[in-house]
Coordinates of C-alpha atoms in Angstrom, one line a residue:
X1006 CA 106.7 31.6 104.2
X1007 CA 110.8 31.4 103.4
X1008 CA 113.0 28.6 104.1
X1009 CA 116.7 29.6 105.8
X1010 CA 119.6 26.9 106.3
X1011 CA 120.2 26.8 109.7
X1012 CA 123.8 27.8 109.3
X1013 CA 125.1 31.1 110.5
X1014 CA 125.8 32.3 107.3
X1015 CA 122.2 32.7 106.6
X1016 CA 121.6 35.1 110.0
X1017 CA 122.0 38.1 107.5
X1018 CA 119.4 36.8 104.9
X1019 CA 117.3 36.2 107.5
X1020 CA 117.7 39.7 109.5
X1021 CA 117.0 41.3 106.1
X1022 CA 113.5 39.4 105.3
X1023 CA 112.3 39.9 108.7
X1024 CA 113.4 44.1 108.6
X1025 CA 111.3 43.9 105.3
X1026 CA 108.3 42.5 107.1
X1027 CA 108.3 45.1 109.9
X1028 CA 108.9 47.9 107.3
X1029 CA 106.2 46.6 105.4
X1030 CA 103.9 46.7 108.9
X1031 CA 104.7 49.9 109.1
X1032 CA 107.3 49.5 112.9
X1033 CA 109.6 52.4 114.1
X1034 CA 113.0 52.1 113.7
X1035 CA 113.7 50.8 117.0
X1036 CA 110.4 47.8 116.1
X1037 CA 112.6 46.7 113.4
X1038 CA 115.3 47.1 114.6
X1039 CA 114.1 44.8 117.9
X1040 CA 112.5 42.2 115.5
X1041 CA 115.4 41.9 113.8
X1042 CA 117.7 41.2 117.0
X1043 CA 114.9 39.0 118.3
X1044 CA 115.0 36.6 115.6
X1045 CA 118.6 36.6 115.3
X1046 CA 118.9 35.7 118.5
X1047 CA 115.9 32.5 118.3
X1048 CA 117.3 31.5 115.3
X1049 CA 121.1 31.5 116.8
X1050 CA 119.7 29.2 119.6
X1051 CA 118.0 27.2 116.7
X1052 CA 120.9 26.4 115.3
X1053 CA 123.3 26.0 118.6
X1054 CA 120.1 24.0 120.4
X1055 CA 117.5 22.7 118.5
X1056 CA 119.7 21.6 115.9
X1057 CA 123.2 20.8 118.0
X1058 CA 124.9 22.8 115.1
X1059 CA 125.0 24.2 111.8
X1060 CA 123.2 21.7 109.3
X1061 CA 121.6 21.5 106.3
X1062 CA 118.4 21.4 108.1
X1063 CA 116.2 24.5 107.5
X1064 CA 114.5 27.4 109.8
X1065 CA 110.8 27.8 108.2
X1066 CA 109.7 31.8 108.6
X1067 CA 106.4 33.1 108.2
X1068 CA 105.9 36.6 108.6
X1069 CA 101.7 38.0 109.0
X1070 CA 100.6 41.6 109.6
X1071 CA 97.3 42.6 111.1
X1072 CA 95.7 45.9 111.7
X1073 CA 97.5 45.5 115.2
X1074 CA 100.4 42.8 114.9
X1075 CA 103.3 41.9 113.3
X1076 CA 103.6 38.1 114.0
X1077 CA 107.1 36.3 113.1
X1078 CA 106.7 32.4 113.0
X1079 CA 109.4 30.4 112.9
X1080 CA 109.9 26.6 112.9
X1081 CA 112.3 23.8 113.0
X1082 CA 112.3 20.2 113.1
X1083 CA 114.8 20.1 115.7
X1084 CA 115.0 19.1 119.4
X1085 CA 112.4 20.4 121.7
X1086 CA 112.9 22.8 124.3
X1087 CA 110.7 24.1 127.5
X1088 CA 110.5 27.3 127.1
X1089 CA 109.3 27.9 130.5
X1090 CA 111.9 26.3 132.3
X1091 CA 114.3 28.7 131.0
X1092 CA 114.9 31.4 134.7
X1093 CA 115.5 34.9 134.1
X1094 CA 119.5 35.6 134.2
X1095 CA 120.4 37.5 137.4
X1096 CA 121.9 40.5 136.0
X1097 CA 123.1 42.0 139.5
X1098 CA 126.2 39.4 139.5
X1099 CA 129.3 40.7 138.8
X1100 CA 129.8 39.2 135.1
X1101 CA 132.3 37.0 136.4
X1102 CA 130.0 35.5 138.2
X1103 CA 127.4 34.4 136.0
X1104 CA 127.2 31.4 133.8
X1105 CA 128.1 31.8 130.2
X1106 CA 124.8 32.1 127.6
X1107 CA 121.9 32.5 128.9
X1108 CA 120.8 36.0 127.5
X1109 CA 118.8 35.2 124.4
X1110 CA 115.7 34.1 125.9
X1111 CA 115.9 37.0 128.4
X1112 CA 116.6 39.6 125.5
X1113 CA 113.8 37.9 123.1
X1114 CA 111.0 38.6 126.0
X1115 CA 112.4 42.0 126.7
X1116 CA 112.5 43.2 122.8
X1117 CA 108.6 40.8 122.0
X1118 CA 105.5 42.1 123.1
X1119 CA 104.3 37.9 122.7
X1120 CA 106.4 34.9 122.9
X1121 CA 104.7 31.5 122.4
X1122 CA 106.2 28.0 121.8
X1123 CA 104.9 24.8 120.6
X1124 CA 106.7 21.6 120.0
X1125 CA 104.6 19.0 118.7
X1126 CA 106.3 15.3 117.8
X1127 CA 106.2 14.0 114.0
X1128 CA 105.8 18.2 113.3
X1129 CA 108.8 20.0 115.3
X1130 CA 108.7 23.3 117.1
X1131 CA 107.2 26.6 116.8
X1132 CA 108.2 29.5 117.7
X1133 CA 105.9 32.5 117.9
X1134 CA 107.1 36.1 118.1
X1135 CA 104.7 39.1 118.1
X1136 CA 105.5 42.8 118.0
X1137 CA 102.8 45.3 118.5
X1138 CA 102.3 47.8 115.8
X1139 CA 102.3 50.8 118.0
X1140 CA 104.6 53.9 118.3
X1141 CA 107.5 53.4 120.7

């Protein structure tokens, strides 16, 4: 497990200690390269969502590889989200159109094989990203 500030600034640390977990699990280019956007992204909307903000608050990360998995935890003791309620963003409307944001859940399920959240009061949230270790 590392421990990130949630501040923007930290978005490159964190991109590079995730890449070195999916090299390490042995991903294609394009896996790592996915993981890497994937947790940018959750950890953006950490920052902009759970925590209202850049703070001095941290983003825990735990990396674990299987024979079959690379799992990416990560976890925050900020506001909880329903991960559920979030509706796929209708991509056929002219981009003028459509509401600002919205993408990052979207583009995390696309570039994940497994997405799972928890948010448990008195602990905060987890967020569960799992990427396949698999040729693409």
């Amino acid at each position: 497990m590392r421990t990130f500030p949630a501040k923007y600034s930290a978005l490159d640390d964190i991109r590079t200690f995730v890449a070195q977990a999916a090299q390490k699990a042995s991903l294609t280019e394009k896996a790592v390269y996915a993981v890497q956007l994937a947790v940018d992204e959750a950890c953006t909307n950490i920052i902009d969502y759970a925590y209202g903000g850049e703070t001095n608050q941290q983003i825990e990360i735990t990396c674990e590889i299987t024979t079959e998995h690379l799992t990416i935890t990560l976890g925050d003791k900020g506001h909880p989200f329903d991960l559920d309620s979030i509706e796929p963003p209708d991509l056929n409307s002219p981009l003028a159109e459509r509401d600002a944001g919205g993408l990052g859940i979207h583009l995390i399920r696309k570039l994940m094989d497994e997405i799972n959240y928890q948010s448990t009061q008195g602990v905060g949230n987890r967020l569960t990203l799992t990427k396949e270790r698999r040729a693409d």
